[in-house]
XYZ file of C-alpha atoms in Angstrom:
532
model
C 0.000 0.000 0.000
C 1.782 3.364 -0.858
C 1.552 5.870 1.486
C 0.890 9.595 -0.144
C 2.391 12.411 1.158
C 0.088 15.489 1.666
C 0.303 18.366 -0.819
C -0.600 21.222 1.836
C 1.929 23.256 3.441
C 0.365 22.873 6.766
C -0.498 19.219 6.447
C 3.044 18.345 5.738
C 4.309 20.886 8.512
C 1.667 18.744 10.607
C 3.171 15.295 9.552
C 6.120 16.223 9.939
C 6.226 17.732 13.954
C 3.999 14.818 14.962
C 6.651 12.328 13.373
C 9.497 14.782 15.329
C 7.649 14.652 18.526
C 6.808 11.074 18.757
C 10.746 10.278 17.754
C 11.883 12.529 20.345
C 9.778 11.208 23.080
C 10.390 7.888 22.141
C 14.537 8.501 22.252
C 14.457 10.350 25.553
C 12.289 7.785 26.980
C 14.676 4.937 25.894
C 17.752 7.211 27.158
C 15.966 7.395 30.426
C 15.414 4.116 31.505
C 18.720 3.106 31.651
C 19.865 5.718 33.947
C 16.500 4.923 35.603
C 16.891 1.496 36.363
C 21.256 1.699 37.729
C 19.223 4.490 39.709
C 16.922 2.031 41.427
C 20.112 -0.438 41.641
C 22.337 1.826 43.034
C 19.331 2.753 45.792
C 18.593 -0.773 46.996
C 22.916 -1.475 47.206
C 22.597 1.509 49.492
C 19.419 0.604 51.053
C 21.633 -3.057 52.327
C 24.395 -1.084 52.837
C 22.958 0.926 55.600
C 21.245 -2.041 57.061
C 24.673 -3.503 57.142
C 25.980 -1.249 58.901
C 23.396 -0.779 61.369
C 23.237 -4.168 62.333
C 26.970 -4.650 62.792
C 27.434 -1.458 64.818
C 24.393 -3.286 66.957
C 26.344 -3.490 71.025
C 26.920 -6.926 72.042
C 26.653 -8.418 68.522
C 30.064 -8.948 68.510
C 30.050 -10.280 71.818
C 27.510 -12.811 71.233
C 29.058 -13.735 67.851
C 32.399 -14.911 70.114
C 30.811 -16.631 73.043
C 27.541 -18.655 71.357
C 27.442 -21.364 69.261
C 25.531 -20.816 65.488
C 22.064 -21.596 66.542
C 18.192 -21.152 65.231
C 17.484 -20.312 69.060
C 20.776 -18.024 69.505
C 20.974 -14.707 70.261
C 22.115 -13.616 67.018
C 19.418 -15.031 65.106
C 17.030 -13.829 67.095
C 19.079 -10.155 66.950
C 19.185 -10.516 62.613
C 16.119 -11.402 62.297
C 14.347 -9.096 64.052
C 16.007 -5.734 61.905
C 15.636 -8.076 59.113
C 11.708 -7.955 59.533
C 12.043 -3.852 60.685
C 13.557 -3.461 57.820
C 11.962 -5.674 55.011
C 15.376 -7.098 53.877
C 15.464 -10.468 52.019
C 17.866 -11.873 54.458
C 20.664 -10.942 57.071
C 23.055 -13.012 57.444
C 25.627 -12.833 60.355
C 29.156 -14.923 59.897
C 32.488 -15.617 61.788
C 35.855 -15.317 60.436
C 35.615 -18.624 58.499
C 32.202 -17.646 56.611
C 30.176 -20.093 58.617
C 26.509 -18.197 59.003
C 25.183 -17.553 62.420
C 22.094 -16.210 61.124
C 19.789 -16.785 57.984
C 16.164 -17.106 57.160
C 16.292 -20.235 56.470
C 17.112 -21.451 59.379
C 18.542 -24.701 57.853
C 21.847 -22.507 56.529
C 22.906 -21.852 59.953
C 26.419 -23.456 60.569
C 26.992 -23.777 56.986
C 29.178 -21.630 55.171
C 27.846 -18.958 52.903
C 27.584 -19.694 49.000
C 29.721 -16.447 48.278
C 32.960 -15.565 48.481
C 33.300 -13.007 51.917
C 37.120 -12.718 51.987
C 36.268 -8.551 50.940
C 34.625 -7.967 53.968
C 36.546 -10.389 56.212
C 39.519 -8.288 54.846
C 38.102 -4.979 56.193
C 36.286 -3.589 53.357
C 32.654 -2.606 52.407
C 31.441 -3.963 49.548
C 28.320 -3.678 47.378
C 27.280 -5.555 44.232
C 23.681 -7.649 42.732
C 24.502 -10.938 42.644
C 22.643 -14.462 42.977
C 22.879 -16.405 46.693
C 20.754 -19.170 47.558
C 18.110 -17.091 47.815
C 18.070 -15.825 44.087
C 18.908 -12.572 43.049
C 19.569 -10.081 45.489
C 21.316 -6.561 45.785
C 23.494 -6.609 48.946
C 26.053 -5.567 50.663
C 29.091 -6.971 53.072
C 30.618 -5.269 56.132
C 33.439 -6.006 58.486
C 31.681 -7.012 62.777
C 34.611 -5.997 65.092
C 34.712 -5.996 68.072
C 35.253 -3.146 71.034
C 38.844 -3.907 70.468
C 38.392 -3.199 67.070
C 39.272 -6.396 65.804
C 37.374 -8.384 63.001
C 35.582 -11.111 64.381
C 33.065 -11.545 61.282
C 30.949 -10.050 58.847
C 27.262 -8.876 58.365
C 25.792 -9.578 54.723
C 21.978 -7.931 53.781
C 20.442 -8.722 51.057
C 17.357 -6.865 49.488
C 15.165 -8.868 46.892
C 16.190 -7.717 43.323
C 12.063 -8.556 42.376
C 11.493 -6.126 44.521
C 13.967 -3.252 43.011
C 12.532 -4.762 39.718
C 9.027 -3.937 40.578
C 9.914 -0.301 41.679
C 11.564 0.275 38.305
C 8.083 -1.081 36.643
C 6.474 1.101 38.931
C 8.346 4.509 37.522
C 7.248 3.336 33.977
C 3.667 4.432 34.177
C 4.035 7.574 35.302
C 7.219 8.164 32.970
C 5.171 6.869 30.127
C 2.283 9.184 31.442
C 4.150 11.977 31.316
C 5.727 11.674 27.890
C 2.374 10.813 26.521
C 0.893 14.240 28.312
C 4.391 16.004 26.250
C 3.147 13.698 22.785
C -0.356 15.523 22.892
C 0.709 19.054 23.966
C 3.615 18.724 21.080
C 0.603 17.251 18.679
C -1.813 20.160 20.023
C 0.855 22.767 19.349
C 1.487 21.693 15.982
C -1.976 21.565 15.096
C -2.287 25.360 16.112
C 0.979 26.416 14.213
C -0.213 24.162 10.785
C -4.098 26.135 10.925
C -1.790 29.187 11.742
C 0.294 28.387 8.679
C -2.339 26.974 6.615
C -4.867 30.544 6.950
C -1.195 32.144 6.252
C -0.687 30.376 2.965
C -4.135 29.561 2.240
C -3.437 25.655 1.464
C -1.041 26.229 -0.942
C 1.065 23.723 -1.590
C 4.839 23.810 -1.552
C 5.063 24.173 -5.660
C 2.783 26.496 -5.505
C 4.308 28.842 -3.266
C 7.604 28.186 -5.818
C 5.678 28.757 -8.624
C 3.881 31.981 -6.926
C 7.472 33.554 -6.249
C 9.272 32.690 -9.566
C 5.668 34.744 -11.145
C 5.405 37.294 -8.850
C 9.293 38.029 -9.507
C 8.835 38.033 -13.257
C 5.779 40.325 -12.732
C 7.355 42.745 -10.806
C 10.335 43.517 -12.797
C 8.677 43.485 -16.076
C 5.385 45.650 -15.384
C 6.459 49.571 -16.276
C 5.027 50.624 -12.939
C 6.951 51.413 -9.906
C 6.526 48.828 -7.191
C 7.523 49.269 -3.629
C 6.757 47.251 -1.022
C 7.275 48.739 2.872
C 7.049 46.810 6.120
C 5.414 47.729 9.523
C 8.456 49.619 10.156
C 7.921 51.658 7.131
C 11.216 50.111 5.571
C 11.530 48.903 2.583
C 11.394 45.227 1.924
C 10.646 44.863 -2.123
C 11.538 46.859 -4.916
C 11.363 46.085 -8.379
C 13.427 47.378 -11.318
C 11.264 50.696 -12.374
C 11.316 52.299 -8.628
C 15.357 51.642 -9.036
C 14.519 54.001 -12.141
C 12.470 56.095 -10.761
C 13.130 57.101 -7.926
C 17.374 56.363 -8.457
C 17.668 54.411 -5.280
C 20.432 52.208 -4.864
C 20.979 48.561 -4.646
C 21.219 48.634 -0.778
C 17.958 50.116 -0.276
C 15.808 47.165 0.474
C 16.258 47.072 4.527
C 16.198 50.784 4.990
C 13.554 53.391 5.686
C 12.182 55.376 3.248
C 13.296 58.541 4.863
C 17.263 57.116 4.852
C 16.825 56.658 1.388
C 14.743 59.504 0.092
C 14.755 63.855 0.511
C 12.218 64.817 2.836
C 9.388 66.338 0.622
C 6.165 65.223 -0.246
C 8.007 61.980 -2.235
C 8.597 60.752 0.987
C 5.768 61.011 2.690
C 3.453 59.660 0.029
C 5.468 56.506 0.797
C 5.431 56.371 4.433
C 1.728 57.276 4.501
C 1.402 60.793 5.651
C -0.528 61.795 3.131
C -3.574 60.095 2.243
C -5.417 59.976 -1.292
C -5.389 58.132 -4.393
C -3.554 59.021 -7.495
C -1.498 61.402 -5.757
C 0.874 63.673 -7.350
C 4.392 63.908 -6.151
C 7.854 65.184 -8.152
C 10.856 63.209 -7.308
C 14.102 64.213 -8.835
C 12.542 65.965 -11.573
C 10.065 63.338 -12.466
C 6.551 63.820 -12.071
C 4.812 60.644 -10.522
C 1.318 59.136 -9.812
C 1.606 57.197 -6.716
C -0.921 54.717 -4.454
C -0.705 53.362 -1.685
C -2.331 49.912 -0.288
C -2.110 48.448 3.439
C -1.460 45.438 4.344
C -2.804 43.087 6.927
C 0.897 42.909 8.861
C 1.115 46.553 8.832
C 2.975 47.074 6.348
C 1.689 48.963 2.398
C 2.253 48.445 -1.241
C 2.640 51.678 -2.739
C 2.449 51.940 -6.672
C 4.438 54.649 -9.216
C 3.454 55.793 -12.648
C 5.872 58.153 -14.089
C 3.812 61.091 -15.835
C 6.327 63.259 -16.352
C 5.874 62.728 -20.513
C 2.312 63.256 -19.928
C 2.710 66.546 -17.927
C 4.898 67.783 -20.551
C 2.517 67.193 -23.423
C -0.085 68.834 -20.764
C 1.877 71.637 -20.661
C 2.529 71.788 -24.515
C -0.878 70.998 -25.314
C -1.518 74.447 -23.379
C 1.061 76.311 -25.203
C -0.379 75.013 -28.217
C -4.137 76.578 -27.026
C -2.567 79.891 -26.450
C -1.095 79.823 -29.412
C -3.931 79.279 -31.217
C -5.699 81.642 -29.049
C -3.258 83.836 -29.730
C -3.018 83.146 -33.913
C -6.586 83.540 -33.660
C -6.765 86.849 -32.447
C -3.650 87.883 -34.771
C -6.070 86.677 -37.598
C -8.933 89.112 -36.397
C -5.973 91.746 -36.351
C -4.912 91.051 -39.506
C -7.730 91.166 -41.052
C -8.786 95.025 -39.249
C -5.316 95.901 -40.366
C -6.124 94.585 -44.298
C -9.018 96.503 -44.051
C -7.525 99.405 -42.777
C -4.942 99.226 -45.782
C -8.238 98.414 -48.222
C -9.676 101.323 -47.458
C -6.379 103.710 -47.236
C -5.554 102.627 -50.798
C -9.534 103.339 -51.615
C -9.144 106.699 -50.706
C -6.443 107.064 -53.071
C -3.558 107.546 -50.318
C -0.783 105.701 -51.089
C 1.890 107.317 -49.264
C -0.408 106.957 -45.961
C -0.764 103.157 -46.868
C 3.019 102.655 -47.605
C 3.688 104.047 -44.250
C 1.084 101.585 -42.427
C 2.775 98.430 -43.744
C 6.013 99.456 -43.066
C 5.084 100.392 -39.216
C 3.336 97.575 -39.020
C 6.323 95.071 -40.605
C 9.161 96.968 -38.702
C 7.247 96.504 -35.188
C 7.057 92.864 -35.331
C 10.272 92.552 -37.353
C 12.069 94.613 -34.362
C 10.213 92.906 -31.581
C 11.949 89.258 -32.711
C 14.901 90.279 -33.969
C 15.421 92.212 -30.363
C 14.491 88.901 -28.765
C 16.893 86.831 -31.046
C 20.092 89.491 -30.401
C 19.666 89.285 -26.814
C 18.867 85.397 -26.309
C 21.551 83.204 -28.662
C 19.336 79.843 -28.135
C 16.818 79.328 -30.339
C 14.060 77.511 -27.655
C 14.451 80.174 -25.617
C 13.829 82.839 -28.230
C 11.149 81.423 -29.681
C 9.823 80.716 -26.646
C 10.055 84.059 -25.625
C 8.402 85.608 -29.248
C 5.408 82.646 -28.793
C 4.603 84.261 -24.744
C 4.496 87.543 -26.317
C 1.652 86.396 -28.866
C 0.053 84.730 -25.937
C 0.241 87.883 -23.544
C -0.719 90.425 -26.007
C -4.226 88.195 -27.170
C -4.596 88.730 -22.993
C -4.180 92.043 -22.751
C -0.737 91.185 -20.736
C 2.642 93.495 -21.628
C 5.395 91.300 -21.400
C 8.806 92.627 -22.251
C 12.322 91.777 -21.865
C 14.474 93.340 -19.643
C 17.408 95.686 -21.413
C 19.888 93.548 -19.545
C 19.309 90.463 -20.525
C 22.241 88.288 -22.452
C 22.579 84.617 -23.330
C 24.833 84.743 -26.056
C 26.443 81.572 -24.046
C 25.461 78.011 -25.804
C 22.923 76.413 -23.156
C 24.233 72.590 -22.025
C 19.972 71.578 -22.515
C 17.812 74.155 -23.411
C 14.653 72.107 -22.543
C 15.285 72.798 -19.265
C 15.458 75.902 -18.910
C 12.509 76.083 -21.457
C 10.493 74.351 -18.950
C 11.726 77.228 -15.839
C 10.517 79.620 -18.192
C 7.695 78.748 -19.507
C 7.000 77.636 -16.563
C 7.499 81.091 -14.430
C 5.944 83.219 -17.362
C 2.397 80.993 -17.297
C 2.236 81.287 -13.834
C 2.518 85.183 -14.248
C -0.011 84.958 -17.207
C -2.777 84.030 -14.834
C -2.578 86.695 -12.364
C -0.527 89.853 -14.269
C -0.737 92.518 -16.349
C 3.005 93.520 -16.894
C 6.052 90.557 -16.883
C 9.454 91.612 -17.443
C 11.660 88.755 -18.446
C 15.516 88.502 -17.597
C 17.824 86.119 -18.601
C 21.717 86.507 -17.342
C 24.472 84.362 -18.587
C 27.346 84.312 -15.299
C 30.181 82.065 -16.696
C 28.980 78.923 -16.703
C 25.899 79.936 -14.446
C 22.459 80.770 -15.964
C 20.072 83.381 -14.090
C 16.353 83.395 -14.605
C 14.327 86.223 -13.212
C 10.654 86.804 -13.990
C 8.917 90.050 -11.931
C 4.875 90.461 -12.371
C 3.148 93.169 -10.743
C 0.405 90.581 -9.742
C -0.872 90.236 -5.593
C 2.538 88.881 -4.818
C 3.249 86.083 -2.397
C 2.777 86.333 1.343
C 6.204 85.851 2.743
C 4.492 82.977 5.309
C 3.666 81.254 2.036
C 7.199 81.664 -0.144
C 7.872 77.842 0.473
C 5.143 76.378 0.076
C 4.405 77.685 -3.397
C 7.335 75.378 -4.808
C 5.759 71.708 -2.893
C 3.816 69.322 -5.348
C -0.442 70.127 -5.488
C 0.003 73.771 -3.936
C -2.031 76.112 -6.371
C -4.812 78.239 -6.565
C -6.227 77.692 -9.851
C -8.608 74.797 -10.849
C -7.260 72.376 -12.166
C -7.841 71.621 -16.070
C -9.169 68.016 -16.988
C -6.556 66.423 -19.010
C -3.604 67.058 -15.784
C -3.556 68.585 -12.561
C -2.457 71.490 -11.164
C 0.402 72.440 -8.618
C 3.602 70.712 -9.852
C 5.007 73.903 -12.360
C 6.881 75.321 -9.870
C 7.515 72.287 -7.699
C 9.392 71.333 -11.521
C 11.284 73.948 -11.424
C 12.597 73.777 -8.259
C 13.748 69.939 -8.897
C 15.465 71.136 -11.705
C 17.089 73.870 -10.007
C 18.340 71.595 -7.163
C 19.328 68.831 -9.778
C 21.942 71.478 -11.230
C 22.877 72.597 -7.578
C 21.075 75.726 -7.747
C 17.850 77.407 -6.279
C 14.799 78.780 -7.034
C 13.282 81.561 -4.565
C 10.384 84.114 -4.715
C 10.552 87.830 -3.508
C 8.198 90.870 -3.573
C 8.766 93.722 -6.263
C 9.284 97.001 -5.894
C 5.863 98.941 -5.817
C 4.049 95.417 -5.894
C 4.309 91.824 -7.143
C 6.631 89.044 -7.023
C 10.311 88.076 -8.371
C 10.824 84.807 -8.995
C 14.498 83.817 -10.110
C 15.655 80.622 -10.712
C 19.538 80.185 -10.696
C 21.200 77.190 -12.415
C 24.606 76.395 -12.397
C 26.888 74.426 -15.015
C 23.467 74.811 -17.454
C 26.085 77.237 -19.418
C 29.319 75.875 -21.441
C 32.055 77.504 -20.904
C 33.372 79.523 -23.509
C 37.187 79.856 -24.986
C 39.330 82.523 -23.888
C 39.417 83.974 -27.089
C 35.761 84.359 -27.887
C 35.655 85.871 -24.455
C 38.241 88.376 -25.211
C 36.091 89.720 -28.106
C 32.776 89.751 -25.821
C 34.973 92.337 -24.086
């Protein structure tokens, strides 16, 4: 008949402690009785050993033992036999220097010599052993009889009956058995509790299961394109998969450590740990703009998920450029066409020279505007950046200008960046402004972005908060949210070592400037000799 081994986790766990337990009780209770029973040997040896002694230290027995004759009536028999029946022994025997007994139960032995050999005591010495006699087995014991001289006149022998020692040892085996069967079922009824314990914590799966659940789960987790972090009760981490190494550019050593060892304080951070509750919360983390949720466990612990937006946000953010713009074309249409019909009706009139003058004021205006803009900003982004906000602000009703001083004539490391400060900075402005002034300094290798608006200004209480993720005070538009422009361009101020800070304006408004170090090349010695 083949015997199947269970499937379930906890079954087998089960099995398994039950087979431990019984083998271990069954080992120490065959280690035991040895011990046990040389325990029970060793007692009864002692046990005729003290009787031994008793009776021979007993006054006059020596006495009696020299001046009778071996007798059933004598006073030595009738001396042995009466501690023999105090003390239960099997016999006491009492014998004279040659080994003839004095004293026996069976009162036949008595002037015979004894059936073992008692030259140990006779010589002075104690002696215990189990041996057979003509009684059976026995455990006894031999000790010298002197006399008040001293002198050895015989020898006292005690036996106690070794059926007896081998019923006490019997006896213990009951209540040794007892108590390793009581250890058997509190061993079974503790690994019944551990295998329901186990099998509610794996849900009776069994062992190839759980393998094949962890060899899936691992490919899952590093080939799914969202972020995957998994935090004990501690709030460190204890999973990672290969897109929050990407996104969030933790190390290799992370797993083991808290988030906050691992991550900038900031909102990043305390998405993770939990201080912040919500779903399909927005957070920036090292310039990337990221969805994140977050999902308890039952040990405490959370599961928090990461979908990087930060394409998204930018195609948000163009897809708003590309509004204004059209906005703004739209309105330059409407002005184009007043301006044909102011032209239409100038050449109507007959006045030519009046007409002639009105394009060429019209085509030196915008012809001056960008070609300003181009002189005084050498990147191309950034110009045309700047010439598209101007369309946008002037469809608003918004002046925005750029300041005399500004010069970028330096070649920018990535102008996206500092496209997305400045757009940035001059949208924000948009919303609440009526004049922007623009200013863009080029400090060796160091770029300087200042934008001043003579909008309410920021309350100096509120001058940090402005740059955390979510902080705004404009609804959000449906296709993205609001509150991460300026938290952006902070990141990517800090990722090139700089800063980005807000002031108040002379005679009203706000400054903000962005400073950004190494986003500059540095130019050769001779080209800066002829910028001198």
């Amino acid at each position: 008949m083949r015997i199947h081994w269970p499937r379930r986790v906890s079954a087998q766990v089960l099995l398994t402690q039950v087979v431990i337990i019984t083998g271990v009780i069954m080992l120490v209770t065959g280690l035991f009785l040895p011990p046990l029973s040389n325990q029970v040997d060793s007692q009864a040896m002692h046990q005729a050993l003290s009787i031994a002694q008793t009776t021979a230290a007993r006054p006059g027995l020596a006495h009696d033992l020299t001046s009778t004759d071996p007798s059933p009536a004598g006073p030595v028999q009738a001396e042995a036999e009466r501690i023999r029946l105090a003390t239960n022994a099997l016999y006491i025997v009492v014998m004279d220097t040659r080994g003839v007994r004095w004293s026996h139960t069976d009162t036949g032995q008595i002037g015979r010599r004894v059936s073992t050999d008692p030259s140990t005591a006779l010589g002075g010495r104690e002696i215990m052993q189990i041996d057979n006699g003509t009684l059976g087995r026995s455990a006894r014991a031999k000790v010298p009889l002197r006399d008040g001289a001293g002198r050895i006149v015989g020898a006292v022998s005690v036996g106690i009956a070794y059926d007896g020692v081998h019923d006490r040892l019997l006896g213990a085996i009951p209540g040794l058995l007892l108590h390793s069967g009581a250890a058997l079922v509190a061993g079974v009824l503790a690994a019944w509790a551990v295998s329901r314990r186990l099998r509610r914590s794996t849900h009776g799966l069994a062992f190839a299961d759980i393998s094949a659940l962890l060899d899936e789960r691992e490919a899952m987790l590093h080939s799914i394109r969202e972020a995957v972090l998994a935090l004990d009760d501690r709030g460190r981490i204890r999973l990672l998969n290969d897109e929050a190494h990407r996104l969030l550019e933790l190390d290799r050593d992370a797993v083991g450590r808290a988030v906050g060892d691992v991550l900038p304080p900031g909102r990043t951070a305390d998405v993770l740990a939990g201080r912040v509750d919500g779903t399909d919360l927005i957070t920036v983390c090292r310039g990337r703009v990221l969805i994140a949720n977050r999902m308890s466990t039952g040990d405490g612990g959370a599961v928090v998920t990461l979908r990087d937006r930060t394409e998204l946000e930018l195609l948000g953010r163009e897809l708003d450029s590309t509004h204004g713009l059209l906005d703004a074309l739209r309105a330059q249409d409407h002005e184009h066409a007043n301006r044909l019909h102011t032209l239409l009706g100038l050449l109507e009139l007959g006045r030519h020279d009046a007409a002639m003058e009105f394009v060429v004021e019209v085509t030196d205006g915008r012809r001056a505007s960008a070609e300003q803009v181009a002189e005084r900003v050498n990147d191309p982004l950034l110009s045309a950046l700047l010439v598209g906000k101007s369309a946008i602000a002037a469809e608003r009703g918004v002046t925005l200008r750029v300041s005399p001083a500004t010069r970028l004539p330096d070649v920018v490391v990535d102008p996206r960046d500092l496209v997305t400060v400045l757009g940035n900075l001059i949208d924000n402005a948009l919303d609440v402004a009526s004049l922007i002034e623009v200013e863009i300094l080029a400090e060796d290798t160091t770029a300087v972005l200042r934008v001043s608006d003579n909008g309410p200004g920021v309350p100096p209480d509120m001058r940090e908060h402005i740059f955390t993720e979510g902080w705004s005070t404009k609804e959000s538009p449906a296709h993205r949210g609001r509150g991460l422009g300026l938290a952006l361009v902070r990141r990517l101020a800090e990722r090139y070592g700089g800063a980005a800070r807000v002031t108040a304006r002379a005679g009203g408004g706000a400054v903000f400037t962005v400073v950004l170090p190494e986003a500059l090349r540095a130019r050769p010695l001779s080209e800066v000799g002829e910028l001198r």
